[in-house]
CSV table of C-alpha atoms in Angstrom, one decimal:
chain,number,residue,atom,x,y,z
A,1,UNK,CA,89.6,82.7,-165.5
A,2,UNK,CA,91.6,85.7,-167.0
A,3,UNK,CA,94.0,84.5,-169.8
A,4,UNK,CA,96.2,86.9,-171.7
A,5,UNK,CA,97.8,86.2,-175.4
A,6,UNK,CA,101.4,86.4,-175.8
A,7,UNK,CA,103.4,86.0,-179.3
A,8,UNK,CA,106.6,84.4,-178.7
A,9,UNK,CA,109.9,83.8,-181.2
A,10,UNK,CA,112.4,81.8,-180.6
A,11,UNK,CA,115.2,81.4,-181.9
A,12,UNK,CA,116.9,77.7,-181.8
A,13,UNK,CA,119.9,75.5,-183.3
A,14,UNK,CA,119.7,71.7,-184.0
A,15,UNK,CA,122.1,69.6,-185.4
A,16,UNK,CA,121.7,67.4,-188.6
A,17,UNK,CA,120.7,64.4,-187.2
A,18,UNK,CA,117.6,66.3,-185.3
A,19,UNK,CA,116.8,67.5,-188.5
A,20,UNK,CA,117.0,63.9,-190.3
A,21,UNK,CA,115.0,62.4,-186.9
A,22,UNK,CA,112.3,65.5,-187.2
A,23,UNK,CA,112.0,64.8,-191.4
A,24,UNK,CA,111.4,60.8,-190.8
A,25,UNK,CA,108.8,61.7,-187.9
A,26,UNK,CA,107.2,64.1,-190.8
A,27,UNK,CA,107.5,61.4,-193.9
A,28,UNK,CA,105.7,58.7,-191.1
A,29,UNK,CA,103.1,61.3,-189.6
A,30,UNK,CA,102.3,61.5,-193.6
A,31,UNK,CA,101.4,58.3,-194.1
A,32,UNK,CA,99.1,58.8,-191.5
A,33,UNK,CA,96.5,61.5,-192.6
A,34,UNK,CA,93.9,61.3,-189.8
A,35,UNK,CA,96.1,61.7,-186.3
A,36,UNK,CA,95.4,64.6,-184.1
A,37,UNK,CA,99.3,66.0,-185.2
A,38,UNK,CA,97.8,67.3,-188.7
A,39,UNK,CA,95.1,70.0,-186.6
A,40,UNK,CA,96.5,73.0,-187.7
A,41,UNK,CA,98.9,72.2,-190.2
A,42,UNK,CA,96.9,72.1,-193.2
A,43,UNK,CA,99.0,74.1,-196.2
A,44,UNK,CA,102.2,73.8,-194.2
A,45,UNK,CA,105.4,72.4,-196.6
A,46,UNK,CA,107.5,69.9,-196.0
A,47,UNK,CA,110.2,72.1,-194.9
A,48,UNK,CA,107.9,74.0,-192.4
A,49,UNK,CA,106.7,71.0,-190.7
A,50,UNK,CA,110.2,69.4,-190.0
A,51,UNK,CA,111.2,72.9,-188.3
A,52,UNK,CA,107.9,72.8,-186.8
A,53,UNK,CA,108.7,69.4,-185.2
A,54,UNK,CA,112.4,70.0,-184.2
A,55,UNK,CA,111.6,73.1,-182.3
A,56,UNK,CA,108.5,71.7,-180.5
A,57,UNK,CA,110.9,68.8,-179.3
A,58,UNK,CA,113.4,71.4,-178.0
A,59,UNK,CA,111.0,73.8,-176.2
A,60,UNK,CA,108.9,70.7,-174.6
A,61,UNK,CA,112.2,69.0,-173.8
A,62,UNK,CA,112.9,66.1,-175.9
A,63,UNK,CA,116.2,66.9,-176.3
A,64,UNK,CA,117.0,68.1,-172.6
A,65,UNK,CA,118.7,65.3,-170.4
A,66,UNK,CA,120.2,68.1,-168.0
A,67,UNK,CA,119.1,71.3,-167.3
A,68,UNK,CA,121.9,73.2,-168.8
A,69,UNK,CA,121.0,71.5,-172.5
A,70,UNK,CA,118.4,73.7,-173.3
A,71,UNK,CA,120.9,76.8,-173.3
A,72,UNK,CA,122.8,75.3,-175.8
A,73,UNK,CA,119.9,75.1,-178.4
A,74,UNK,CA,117.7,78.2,-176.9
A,75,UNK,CA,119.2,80.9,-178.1
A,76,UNK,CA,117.2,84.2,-177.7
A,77,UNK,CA,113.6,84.6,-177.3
A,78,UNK,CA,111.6,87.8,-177.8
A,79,UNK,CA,107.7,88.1,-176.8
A,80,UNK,CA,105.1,90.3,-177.1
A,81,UNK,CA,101.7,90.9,-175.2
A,82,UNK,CA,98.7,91.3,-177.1
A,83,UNK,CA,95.7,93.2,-175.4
């Protein structure tokens, strides 16, 4: 199977209380040292991880209870393909 690599940036808005929901999930996850969610994260701040964990939740859906609520947080996206 052929894969290709793209980079991808989006750019998103959340409101405060995604922000407070994505900064308890981060203060619980931290208590919690050996779960999967901390692969790839080591050296990441605080601040990082919470931003991390909002825009995961938007782009996988979380937050998405119609299809028209992901235009409201989505605001561009620019990629890039890697050879």
């Amino acid at each position: 199977m052929s894969t290709q690599r793209v980079k991808t940036c989006f750019t998103i808005t959340f409101s405060n209380e995604q922000y407070d929901h994505a900064r308890s999930y981060v203060e619980d996850m931290k208590r919690h040292r050996n779960r999967v969610y901390w692969r790839g994260k080591e050296g990441k701040t605080d601040e990082e991880l919470v931003i991390e964990q909002i825009a995961h939740r938007i782009l996988s859906g979380f937050y998405n209870d119609d299809p028209f609520t992901a235009g409201k947080h989505i605001i561009r996206m620019d990629s890039a393909v890697n050879g």
